[in-house]
């Protein structure tokens, strides 16, 4: 625009210059005009703008963690797994003895294994030694089968509904039938395994807790984030979607604490997408943002156990595919198991701005969670802390450890997609090295990248990673 603005002033008038000189001037101006129009049509890059001094520093984040007391303590089996009975129906049961599959499952221990799901109606529970049947009424197998999954959907699935009070009475009856049987006398009972806590579901849960809240060992529900038939890769980066779980947790906790304060709550079945998942999406690196945020959010809000649906199955929501290859969410879960302990710590952040406002600089697209490091991991002494960080920004973020974390050695476990597919990749790399099994009986070594003491953590755009802060000697993490 400066060329066009100067154009009238630079043009000589016919009265001040001989006609013979007009040709070279006209040619020169035509060349300038041609170059300007070409740049407008082709190169759309903005002109460089000088950055104001100090702008770079505003992106730096100060991070500290409360190390005296944990804010929550979850189960040692916090991250647990589910197998759908459809593997029997579809002829997959024999594959559970696969050495490779057993190796992958062992990597995620300790964990609960839930054997259940929506496709359980073909199963017939038989217990010939069940004395309850001799009394003329239905035995435990009747209740175990008929109250398997999402009682709020019975009207849709079976043409009849059940209210919360009746459901609670049936759980009490089931408990009374189990107790006289030696193999079941010490069995735990979990329920009611409701679906998404909408208004009618909350009413069902309220009726159930009023009657049978003290009967169950933990209250359970299920969660699905998004319709698998319409999902797109960018959906996994939406903070609004990531936050839907938090509201559900509060609704469940409000009802539970009304009748049985302190009762444990389990998320007994979580999937990223419905309808069996979506190929190249719910089994890709992108889905890991939802999964890791789910783990962080649940523990931070006091949910005792989360059961992932499914470890191995048909569809695309599983951790291991039908060829027994671990998918990105498996490697994410393996890192979580190896590095994260059950004690949750409070995170404090502030931006290096003229007026620091603690907590506000993080916003929604940079999510930071902190736990005591897993005390079963003998690579780290007790008192160490593990951070796991999700960066949904399209730019890198810099984090400076402060307070009790200042000038400590850090081990980085940065998980990124591997290959040309980017966020849709089904392969991942750890600190730049692809993660693959050594053989059917051996998982790869998860090698950290050591960072020197005091170094700023640089989180690449649209990535997630774990950071073990060594030798913090955190009081909350020294003992079990």
Tab-separated table of C-alpha atoms in Angstrom:
chain	number	residue	atom	x	y	z
A	1	UNK	CA	0.000	0.000	0.000
A	2	UNK	CA	2.953	2.321	0.538
A	3	UNK	CA	3.733	1.977	-3.211
A	4	UNK	CA	0.226	2.998	-4.203
A	5	UNK	CA	0.187	5.799	-1.648
A	6	UNK	CA	3.421	7.242	-3.030
A	7	UNK	CA	2.401	6.713	-6.604
A	8	UNK	CA	0.651	10.094	-7.265
A	9	UNK	CA	3.428	12.099	-5.617
A	10	UNK	CA	6.145	10.353	-7.619
A	11	UNK	CA	4.444	10.794	-10.999
A	12	UNK	CA	5.976	13.680	-12.914
A	13	UNK	CA	3.703	16.121	-14.692
A	14	UNK	CA	3.945	16.682	-18.452
A	15	UNK	CA	4.751	20.319	-17.779
A	16	UNK	CA	7.912	19.571	-15.786
A	17	UNK	CA	9.526	16.775	-17.839
A	18	UNK	CA	10.160	16.336	-21.564
A	19	UNK	CA	7.958	13.772	-23.379
A	20	UNK	CA	11.046	11.672	-24.256
A	21	UNK	CA	11.588	10.921	-20.554
A	22	UNK	CA	8.061	9.670	-19.948
A	23	UNK	CA	8.643	6.199	-21.457
A	24	UNK	CA	11.315	5.005	-18.958
A	25	UNK	CA	9.310	6.402	-16.017
A	26	UNK	CA	6.107	4.750	-17.230
A	27	UNK	CA	7.957	1.460	-17.686
A	28	UNK	CA	9.392	1.672	-14.150
A	29	UNK	CA	6.000	2.437	-12.595
A	30	UNK	CA	4.346	-0.367	-14.561
A	31	UNK	CA	6.981	-2.782	-13.250
A	32	UNK	CA	6.314	-1.662	-9.655
A	33	UNK	CA	2.567	-2.092	-10.148
A	34	UNK	CA	3.071	-5.585	-11.636
A	35	UNK	CA	5.234	-6.677	-8.700
A	36	UNK	CA	2.699	-5.351	-6.188
A	37	UNK	CA	-0.266	-7.102	-7.812
A	38	UNK	CA	1.697	-10.353	-8.108
A	39	UNK	CA	2.516	-10.296	-4.431
A	40	UNK	CA	-1.140	-9.655	-3.609
A	41	UNK	CA	-2.311	-12.612	-5.709
A	42	UNK	CA	0.325	-15.103	-4.616
A	43	UNK	CA	2.093	-14.469	-1.356
A	44	UNK	CA	-0.501	-13.780	1.340
A	45	UNK	CA	1.909	-13.875	4.260
A	46	UNK	CA	1.590	-10.884	6.587
A	47	UNK	CA	4.422	-8.445	6.853
A	48	UNK	CA	6.691	-9.070	9.825
A	49	UNK	CA	5.648	-7.161	12.914
A	50	UNK	CA	8.088	-6.292	15.639
A	51	UNK	CA	7.125	-7.983	18.915
A	52	UNK	CA	6.745	-5.796	21.911
A	53	UNK	CA	9.456	-6.298	24.527
A	54	UNK	CA	8.446	-8.862	27.150
A	55	UNK	CA	5.772	-10.560	25.001
A	56	UNK	CA	7.676	-13.828	24.988
A	57	UNK	CA	7.837	-13.889	28.779
A	58	UNK	CA	4.039	-13.656	29.078
A	59	UNK	CA	3.714	-17.184	27.738
A	60	UNK	CA	5.831	-18.562	30.596
A	61	UNK	CA	3.904	-20.315	33.354
A	62	UNK	CA	5.021	-20.753	36.953
A	63	UNK	CA	4.027	-24.111	38.408
A	64	UNK	CA	4.124	-25.349	41.981
A	65	UNK	CA	2.512	-28.307	43.768
A	66	UNK	CA	1.298	-28.677	47.362
A	67	UNK	CA	3.447	-31.446	48.836
A	68	UNK	CA	2.294	-31.673	52.470
A	69	UNK	CA	-1.050	-33.426	52.074
A	70	UNK	CA	-2.838	-35.112	49.160
A	71	UNK	CA	-6.191	-33.636	48.153
A	72	UNK	CA	-7.496	-37.094	47.186
A	73	UNK	CA	-6.410	-40.723	47.427
A	74	UNK	CA	-7.870	-43.157	44.916
A	75	UNK	CA	-7.695	-46.945	44.640
A	76	UNK	CA	-4.439	-48.715	43.759
A	77	UNK	CA	-6.564	-50.237	40.974
A	78	UNK	CA	-7.772	-46.811	39.836
A	79	UNK	CA	-7.236	-47.571	36.145
A	80	UNK	CA	-9.057	-50.856	35.535
A	81	UNK	CA	-10.332	-52.773	32.511
A	82	UNK	CA	-13.430	-54.334	31.013
A	83	UNK	CA	-13.987	-57.294	28.725
A	84	UNK	CA	-17.285	-57.613	26.916
A	85	UNK	CA	-18.902	-61.088	26.956
A	86	UNK	CA	-19.338	-60.735	23.217
A	87	UNK	CA	-15.836	-62.195	22.899
A	88	UNK	CA	-17.456	-65.521	23.856
A	89	UNK	CA	-20.312	-65.087	21.409
A	90	UNK	CA	-17.937	-64.078	18.615
A	91	UNK	CA	-15.493	-66.899	19.263
A	92	UNK	CA	-12.630	-64.781	20.649
A	93	UNK	CA	-12.364	-66.424	24.065
A	94	UNK	CA	-9.538	-68.785	23.061
A	95	UNK	CA	-7.372	-65.804	22.207
A	96	UNK	CA	-7.307	-64.715	25.857
A	97	UNK	CA	-4.607	-67.365	26.370
A	98	UNK	CA	-2.399	-65.606	23.794
A	99	UNK	CA	1.068	-64.928	25.236
A	100	UNK	CA	1.104	-61.509	23.614
A	101	UNK	CA	-2.292	-60.541	25.026
A	102	UNK	CA	-1.352	-61.790	28.493
A	103	UNK	CA	1.848	-59.705	28.350
A	104	UNK	CA	-0.133	-56.590	27.439
A	105	UNK	CA	-2.668	-57.223	30.212
A	106	UNK	CA	0.052	-57.827	32.802
A	107	UNK	CA	1.541	-54.437	31.940
A	108	UNK	CA	-1.624	-52.736	33.236
A	109	UNK	CA	-1.759	-54.558	36.573
A	110	UNK	CA	-2.881	-54.134	39.277
A	111	UNK	CA	-6.437	-53.639	38.074
A	112	UNK	CA	-9.997	-54.845	38.434
A	113	UNK	CA	-11.372	-56.770	35.468
A	114	UNK	CA	-15.041	-56.222	34.758
A	115	UNK	CA	-16.692	-58.901	32.626
A	116	UNK	CA	-19.842	-57.259	31.341
A	117	UNK	CA	-21.500	-55.017	28.812
A	118	UNK	CA	-24.621	-54.521	26.755
A	119	UNK	CA	-24.256	-57.763	24.809
A	120	UNK	CA	-24.658	-60.052	27.830
A	121	UNK	CA	-28.246	-61.211	27.299
A	122	UNK	CA	-27.177	-64.462	25.622
A	123	UNK	CA	-25.310	-65.560	28.767
A	124	UNK	CA	-26.973	-68.044	31.108
A	125	UNK	CA	-25.631	-68.123	34.665
A	126	UNK	CA	-25.752	-71.609	36.133
A	127	UNK	CA	-24.817	-72.586	39.659
A	128	UNK	CA	-25.969	-76.108	40.439
A	129	UNK	CA	-24.782	-75.768	44.025
A	130	UNK	CA	-26.898	-72.669	44.650
A	131	UNK	CA	-29.095	-73.460	47.710
A	132	UNK	CA	-31.205	-70.358	47.144
A	133	UNK	CA	-33.021	-72.046	44.268
A	134	UNK	CA	-34.411	-74.729	46.593
A	135	UNK	CA	-36.497	-72.065	48.323
A	136	UNK	CA	-38.675	-71.694	45.253
A	137	UNK	CA	-37.609	-68.147	44.356
A	138	UNK	CA	-35.154	-66.813	41.815
A	139	UNK	CA	-31.488	-67.301	42.726
A	140	UNK	CA	-28.557	-64.880	42.494
A	141	UNK	CA	-28.105	-65.719	38.825
A	142	UNK	CA	-31.486	-64.108	38.082
A	143	UNK	CA	-30.476	-60.781	39.597
A	144	UNK	CA	-26.909	-60.910	38.291
A	145	UNK	CA	-28.215	-61.327	34.760
A	146	UNK	CA	-31.162	-58.972	34.814
A	147	UNK	CA	-29.451	-55.973	36.378
A	148	UNK	CA	-26.269	-56.002	34.341
A	149	UNK	CA	-26.189	-52.659	32.529
A	150	UNK	CA	-27.880	-49.215	32.520
A	151	UNK	CA	-31.247	-49.900	34.206
A	152	UNK	CA	-32.428	-46.503	32.968
A	153	UNK	CA	-32.555	-48.001	29.446
A	154	UNK	CA	-34.715	-51.015	30.281
A	155	UNK	CA	-37.801	-49.481	28.696
A	156	UNK	CA	-35.946	-49.071	25.405
A	157	UNK	CA	-34.300	-52.491	25.512
A	158	UNK	CA	-36.993	-54.644	27.119
A	159	UNK	CA	-40.234	-52.686	26.841
A	160	UNK	CA	-40.617	-52.181	30.594
A	161	UNK	CA	-39.114	-49.766	33.078
A	162	UNK	CA	-37.853	-50.151	36.635
A	163	UNK	CA	-37.852	-47.393	39.226
A	164	UNK	CA	-35.013	-46.687	41.629
A	165	UNK	CA	-36.810	-47.980	44.717
A	166	UNK	CA	-37.587	-51.358	43.128
A	167	UNK	CA	-34.033	-51.601	41.850
A	168	UNK	CA	-32.759	-50.922	45.375
A	169	UNK	CA	-35.011	-53.636	46.854
A	170	UNK	CA	-33.714	-56.134	44.296
A	171	UNK	CA	-30.114	-55.318	45.238
A	172	UNK	CA	-30.936	-55.921	48.892
A	173	UNK	CA	-32.513	-59.254	47.926
A	174	UNK	CA	-29.445	-60.178	45.887
A	175	UNK	CA	-27.164	-59.378	48.831
A	176	UNK	CA	-29.235	-61.589	51.146
A	177	UNK	CA	-29.028	-64.461	48.642
A	178	UNK	CA	-25.277	-64.160	48.242
A	179	UNK	CA	-24.287	-64.008	51.901
A	180	UNK	CA	-25.201	-67.651	52.850
A	181	UNK	CA	-23.165	-69.008	49.922
A	182	UNK	CA	-19.566	-69.502	50.949
A	183	UNK	CA	-17.946	-68.460	47.678
A	184	UNK	CA	-20.080	-65.286	47.546
A	185	UNK	CA	-20.234	-64.415	51.260
A	186	UNK	CA	-17.421	-61.863	51.028
A	187	UNK	CA	-18.158	-60.719	47.493
A	188	UNK	CA	-18.511	-57.007	46.858
A	189	UNK	CA	-21.631	-55.604	45.237
A	190	UNK	CA	-21.554	-52.616	42.898
A	191	UNK	CA	-24.362	-50.685	41.259
A	192	UNK	CA	-26.675	-49.446	39.896
A	193	UNK	CA	-24.464	-48.782	36.852
A	194	UNK	CA	-26.682	-46.070	35.418
A	195	UNK	CA	-26.070	-44.195	32.189
A	196	UNK	CA	-25.522	-40.487	31.648
A	197	UNK	CA	-27.075	-38.630	34.617
A	198	UNK	CA	-29.926	-36.814	32.922
A	199	UNK	CA	-33.003	-35.803	34.910
A	200	UNK	CA	-34.759	-39.195	34.747
A	201	UNK	CA	-31.532	-41.040	35.536
A	202	UNK	CA	-30.840	-38.868	38.561
A	203	UNK	CA	-34.365	-39.620	39.789
A	204	UNK	CA	-33.654	-43.352	39.432
A	205	UNK	CA	-30.360	-42.997	41.310
A	206	UNK	CA	-32.046	-40.999	44.057
A	207	UNK	CA	-34.644	-43.740	44.609
A	208	UNK	CA	-31.949	-46.415	44.554
A	209	UNK	CA	-29.673	-44.665	47.064
A	210	UNK	CA	-32.575	-43.992	49.428
A	211	UNK	CA	-33.352	-47.733	49.627
A	212	UNK	CA	-30.033	-49.501	49.002
A	213	UNK	CA	-27.267	-46.928	49.330
A	214	UNK	CA	-25.688	-48.796	52.230
A	215	UNK	CA	-25.988	-52.168	50.454
A	216	UNK	CA	-23.555	-51.526	47.615
A	217	UNK	CA	-19.801	-51.210	48.145
A	218	UNK	CA	-19.528	-48.522	45.486
A	219	UNK	CA	-21.966	-46.550	43.345
A	220	UNK	CA	-21.388	-46.982	39.613
A	221	UNK	CA	-22.280	-45.212	36.392
A	222	UNK	CA	-21.172	-45.165	32.750
A	223	UNK	CA	-20.096	-42.414	30.408
A	224	UNK	CA	-19.766	-42.003	26.637
A	225	UNK	CA	-18.364	-38.738	25.306
A	226	UNK	CA	-19.585	-38.482	21.735
A	227	UNK	CA	-21.629	-40.155	18.997
A	228	UNK	CA	-19.190	-42.321	17.052
A	229	UNK	CA	-21.186	-41.941	13.841
A	230	UNK	CA	-20.474	-38.220	13.458
A	231	UNK	CA	-17.161	-37.712	15.245
A	232	UNK	CA	-14.308	-35.735	13.643
A	233	UNK	CA	-10.681	-35.605	14.675
A	234	UNK	CA	-10.926	-32.018	15.913
A	235	UNK	CA	-13.731	-33.015	18.291
A	236	UNK	CA	-11.126	-34.633	20.532
A	237	UNK	CA	-9.495	-31.230	21.040
A	238	UNK	CA	-12.641	-29.397	22.163
A	239	UNK	CA	-12.417	-28.302	25.774
A	240	UNK	CA	-16.195	-28.232	26.026
A	241	UNK	CA	-16.266	-31.963	25.292
A	242	UNK	CA	-13.502	-32.684	27.789
A	243	UNK	CA	-15.443	-30.855	30.496
A	244	UNK	CA	-18.748	-32.718	30.105
A	245	UNK	CA	-17.503	-35.375	32.524
A	246	UNK	CA	-16.898	-32.905	35.348
A	247	UNK	CA	-20.534	-31.862	35.454
A	248	UNK	CA	-21.662	-35.496	35.534
A	249	UNK	CA	-19.351	-36.233	38.455
A	250	UNK	CA	-20.878	-33.407	40.490
A	251	UNK	CA	-24.420	-34.608	39.787
A	252	UNK	CA	-23.608	-38.168	40.875
A	253	UNK	CA	-21.739	-37.010	43.987
A	254	UNK	CA	-24.593	-34.760	45.062
A	255	UNK	CA	-27.074	-37.654	45.161
A	256	UNK	CA	-24.641	-40.139	46.713
A	257	UNK	CA	-23.524	-37.767	49.461
A	258	UNK	CA	-27.141	-36.959	50.334
A	259	UNK	CA	-27.754	-40.533	51.496
A	260	UNK	CA	-24.319	-42.095	52.087
A	261	UNK	CA	-21.632	-39.410	52.549
A	262	UNK	CA	-18.199	-40.701	51.633
A	263	UNK	CA	-19.476	-43.698	49.674
A	264	UNK	CA	-17.011	-44.662	46.950
A	265	UNK	CA	-17.992	-43.937	43.363
A	266	UNK	CA	-16.777	-45.817	40.302
A	267	UNK	CA	-17.011	-44.879	36.653
A	268	UNK	CA	-17.765	-48.448	35.612
A	269	UNK	CA	-17.432	-48.151	31.878
A	270	UNK	CA	-16.078	-45.236	29.827
A	271	UNK	CA	-15.708	-44.971	26.050
A	272	UNK	CA	-14.668	-42.035	23.905
A	273	UNK	CA	-17.234	-42.653	21.155
A	274	UNK	CA	-20.463	-44.626	20.905
A	275	UNK	CA	-21.562	-47.133	18.244
A	276	UNK	CA	-18.414	-49.231	18.681
A	277	UNK	CA	-16.122	-46.306	17.957
A	278	UNK	CA	-14.799	-44.896	14.695
A	279	UNK	CA	-11.869	-46.335	12.758
A	280	UNK	CA	-8.817	-44.032	12.625
A	281	UNK	CA	-10.344	-41.757	15.260
A	282	UNK	CA	-11.337	-43.424	18.535
A	283	UNK	CA	-8.352	-45.779	18.136
A	284	UNK	CA	-5.918	-42.987	17.233
A	285	UNK	CA	-3.516	-40.682	19.060
A	286	UNK	CA	-6.157	-37.930	19.071
A	287	UNK	CA	-8.468	-39.952	21.326
A	288	UNK	CA	-5.748	-39.958	23.981
A	289	UNK	CA	-6.517	-36.361	24.933
A	290	UNK	CA	-9.964	-37.422	26.134
A	291	UNK	CA	-8.624	-40.516	27.891
A	292	UNK	CA	-5.781	-38.814	29.764
A	293	UNK	CA	-7.993	-35.898	30.751
A	294	UNK	CA	-10.598	-38.414	31.988
A	295	UNK	CA	-8.009	-40.042	34.245
A	296	UNK	CA	-6.847	-36.708	35.620
A	297	UNK	CA	-10.301	-35.266	36.146
A	298	UNK	CA	-11.754	-38.372	37.819
A	299	UNK	CA	-8.906	-38.701	40.308
A	300	UNK	CA	-8.906	-34.985	41.020
A	301	UNK	CA	-12.635	-35.071	41.836
A	302	UNK	CA	-12.393	-38.155	44.019
A	303	UNK	CA	-13.728	-40.971	41.810
A	304	UNK	CA	-12.166	-44.138	43.221
A	305	UNK	CA	-11.973	-46.365	40.110
A	306	UNK	CA	-12.437	-45.950	36.363
A	307	UNK	CA	-12.989	-49.031	34.190
A	308	UNK	CA	-11.959	-48.654	30.579
A	309	UNK	CA	-14.223	-50.237	27.986
A	310	UNK	CA	-12.644	-52.227	26.523
A	311	UNK	CA	-9.240	-53.849	26.864
A	312	UNK	CA	-9.687	-56.123	23.868
A	313	UNK	CA	-12.806	-56.395	21.752
A	314	UNK	CA	-14.451	-55.690	18.434
A	315	UNK	CA	-14.931	-52.087	17.353
A	316	UNK	CA	-12.471	-49.209	17.788
A	317	UNK	CA	-12.709	-48.087	21.437
A	318	UNK	CA	-10.332	-50.708	22.799
A	319	UNK	CA	-6.714	-50.561	23.984
A	320	UNK	CA	-5.539	-53.551	21.923
A	321	UNK	CA	-6.719	-54.244	18.385
A	322	UNK	CA	-7.850	-57.573	16.943
A	323	UNK	CA	-4.308	-58.351	15.801
A	324	UNK	CA	-3.105	-57.910	19.385
A	325	UNK	CA	-1.294	-54.674	18.582
A	326	UNK	CA	-1.316	-52.059	21.359
A	327	UNK	CA	-2.999	-48.817	20.304
A	328	UNK	CA	-2.089	-45.275	21.466
A	329	UNK	CA	-4.419	-45.408	24.476
A	330	UNK	CA	-2.679	-48.599	25.624
A	331	UNK	CA	0.729	-46.899	25.721
A	332	UNK	CA	-0.834	-43.913	27.464
A	333	UNK	CA	-2.369	-46.266	30.050
A	334	UNK	CA	0.935	-48.109	30.488
A	335	UNK	CA	2.787	-44.863	31.213
A	336	UNK	CA	0.044	-43.865	33.630
A	337	UNK	CA	0.316	-47.189	35.470
A	338	UNK	CA	4.105	-47.023	35.678
A	339	UNK	CA	4.394	-43.402	36.808
A	340	UNK	CA	1.204	-42.335	38.602
A	341	UNK	CA	0.408	-43.224	42.203
A	342	UNK	CA	-2.977	-43.045	43.946
A	343	UNK	CA	-2.324	-39.794	45.846
A	344	UNK	CA	-3.552	-36.647	44.079
A	345	UNK	CA	-1.820	-33.327	44.719
A	346	UNK	CA	-3.044	-29.750	44.304
A	347	UNK	CA	-1.501	-27.764	41.433
A	348	UNK	CA	-0.831	-24.017	41.655
A	349	UNK	CA	-0.030	-21.960	38.584
A	350	UNK	CA	0.619	-18.321	37.770
A	351	UNK	CA	1.717	-16.436	34.671
A	352	UNK	CA	4.709	-14.122	34.604
A	353	UNK	CA	2.624	-11.044	33.926
A	354	UNK	CA	2.552	-7.565	35.361
A	355	UNK	CA	-0.269	-8.640	37.677
A	356	UNK	CA	-0.009	-12.389	38.257
A	357	UNK	CA	-3.393	-14.053	38.701
A	358	UNK	CA	-2.880	-17.577	40.038
A	359	UNK	CA	-4.748	-20.222	38.101
A	360	UNK	CA	-6.132	-17.948	35.410
A	361	UNK	CA	-3.213	-18.296	32.984
A	362	UNK	CA	-3.834	-22.028	32.432
A	363	UNK	CA	-7.301	-21.657	30.942
A	364	UNK	CA	-8.826	-24.728	29.335
A	365	UNK	CA	-6.360	-25.793	26.682
A	366	UNK	CA	-3.408	-26.447	28.966
A	367	UNK	CA	-4.290	-29.031	31.613
A	368	UNK	CA	-1.912	-30.012	34.372
A	369	UNK	CA	-2.426	-32.757	36.952
A	370	UNK	CA	-0.073	-33.873	39.724
A	371	UNK	CA	0.238	-37.127	41.697
A	372	UNK	CA	2.778	-38.771	43.919
A	373	UNK	CA	4.969	-40.970	41.750
A	374	UNK	CA	4.000	-44.646	41.811
A	375	UNK	CA	5.866	-46.147	44.787
A	376	UNK	CA	6.122	-49.485	42.933
A	377	UNK	CA	8.392	-47.802	40.374
A	378	UNK	CA	11.860	-48.492	41.732
A	379	UNK	CA	13.476	-45.975	39.383
A	380	UNK	CA	12.292	-43.195	41.679
A	381	UNK	CA	12.596	-42.742	45.425
A	382	UNK	CA	9.535	-42.070	47.496
A	383	UNK	CA	8.775	-38.394	47.729
A	384	UNK	CA	9.003	-37.846	43.958
A	385	UNK	CA	6.124	-36.190	42.079
A	386	UNK	CA	4.743	-36.897	38.606
A	387	UNK	CA	3.007	-34.260	36.505
A	388	UNK	CA	1.001	-35.108	33.436
A	389	UNK	CA	0.275	-32.314	31.023
A	390	UNK	CA	-2.103	-31.943	28.072
A	391	UNK	CA	-1.411	-29.110	25.628
A	392	UNK	CA	-4.314	-28.542	23.230
A	393	UNK	CA	-2.874	-25.245	21.976
A	394	UNK	CA	-1.470	-24.966	18.474
A	395	UNK	CA	1.641	-23.387	19.955
A	396	UNK	CA	4.182	-24.665	22.422
A	397	UNK	CA	3.892	-23.705	26.074
A	398	UNK	CA	6.698	-23.060	28.532
A	399	UNK	CA	6.434	-24.029	32.178
A	400	UNK	CA	8.875	-23.018	34.901
A	401	UNK	CA	8.872	-25.162	38.029
A	402	UNK	CA	8.738	-23.051	41.178
A	403	UNK	CA	8.507	-23.408	44.939
A	404	UNK	CA	9.232	-26.941	46.150
A	405	UNK	CA	9.831	-28.064	42.548
A	406	UNK	CA	12.452	-25.427	41.746
A	407	UNK	CA	15.871	-26.626	40.574
A	408	UNK	CA	14.928	-30.313	40.688
A	409	UNK	CA	15.940	-32.927	38.150
A	410	UNK	CA	13.100	-33.888	35.822
A	411	UNK	CA	12.513	-36.979	33.682
A	412	UNK	CA	10.416	-36.292	30.596
A	413	UNK	CA	8.109	-38.883	28.975
A	414	UNK	CA	6.726	-37.028	25.965
A	415	UNK	CA	4.174	-38.978	23.931
A	416	UNK	CA	3.646	-37.889	20.317
A	417	UNK	CA	2.106	-39.462	17.189
A	418	UNK	CA	4.427	-41.482	14.974
A	419	UNK	CA	4.151	-41.570	11.199
A	420	UNK	CA	2.536	-39.500	8.466
A	421	UNK	CA	-1.039	-39.692	9.823
A	422	UNK	CA	-0.457	-37.122	12.555
A	423	UNK	CA	-3.270	-37.039	15.105
A	424	UNK	CA	-4.943	-39.979	13.331
A	425	UNK	CA	-1.897	-42.179	13.805
A	426	UNK	CA	-2.297	-45.550	15.516
A	427	UNK	CA	1.388	-45.541	16.453
A	428	UNK	CA	3.125	-43.367	19.015
A	429	UNK	CA	6.647	-42.380	19.927
A	430	UNK	CA	8.123	-41.753	23.358
A	431	UNK	CA	10.700	-38.960	23.399
A	432	UNK	CA	11.121	-39.477	19.657
A	433	UNK	CA	11.425	-43.281	19.726
A	434	UNK	CA	8.561	-45.448	18.353
A	435	UNK	CA	6.904	-47.689	20.936
A	436	UNK	CA	6.618	-51.314	19.828
A	437	UNK	CA	6.709	-54.621	21.661
A	438	UNK	CA	10.135	-56.301	21.763
A	439	UNK	CA	8.471	-59.701	21.318
A	440	UNK	CA	5.261	-61.418	22.414
A	441	UNK	CA	6.512	-61.715	25.980
A	442	UNK	CA	8.329	-58.405	26.407
A	443	UNK	CA	7.155	-54.801	26.563
A	444	UNK	CA	9.635	-52.088	25.535
A	445	UNK	CA	11.635	-50.168	28.095
A	446	UNK	CA	10.034	-46.787	28.747
A	447	UNK	CA	13.121	-44.589	28.650
A	448	UNK	CA	12.827	-41.041	29.986
A	449	UNK	CA	14.656	-38.009	28.693
A	450	UNK	CA	16.541	-36.398	31.605
A	451	UNK	CA	16.234	-32.626	31.842
A	452	UNK	CA	18.802	-30.623	33.739
A	453	UNK	CA	17.837	-29.047	37.048
A	454	UNK	CA	16.061	-25.727	36.649
A	455	UNK	CA	15.343	-26.153	32.966
A	456	UNK	CA	12.069	-24.750	31.634
A	457	UNK	CA	9.628	-27.423	30.469
A	458	UNK	CA	8.691	-26.878	26.822
A	459	UNK	CA	5.415	-28.573	25.895
A	460	UNK	CA	5.039	-28.958	22.096
A	461	UNK	CA	1.704	-28.050	20.500
A	462	UNK	CA	-1.125	-30.619	20.618
A	463	UNK	CA	0.765	-33.184	22.677
A	464	UNK	CA	0.694	-34.843	26.082
A	465	UNK	CA	3.400	-36.041	28.401
A	466	UNK	CA	4.477	-37.098	31.873
A	467	UNK	CA	7.168	-35.351	33.905
A	468	UNK	CA	8.678	-36.964	37.005
A	469	UNK	CA	10.169	-34.380	39.358
A	470	UNK	CA	12.817	-36.350	41.225
A	471	UNK	CA	13.870	-36.137	44.849
A	472	UNK	CA	11.295	-33.566	45.911
A	473	UNK	CA	10.977	-35.381	49.249
A	474	UNK	CA	7.288	-34.482	49.338
A	475	UNK	CA	5.796	-35.322	52.723
A	476	UNK	CA	2.535	-36.467	51.103
A	477	UNK	CA	4.447	-38.973	48.970
A	478	UNK	CA	6.852	-40.525	51.434
A	479	UNK	CA	4.444	-43.049	52.864
A	480	UNK	CA	1.630	-45.159	51.477
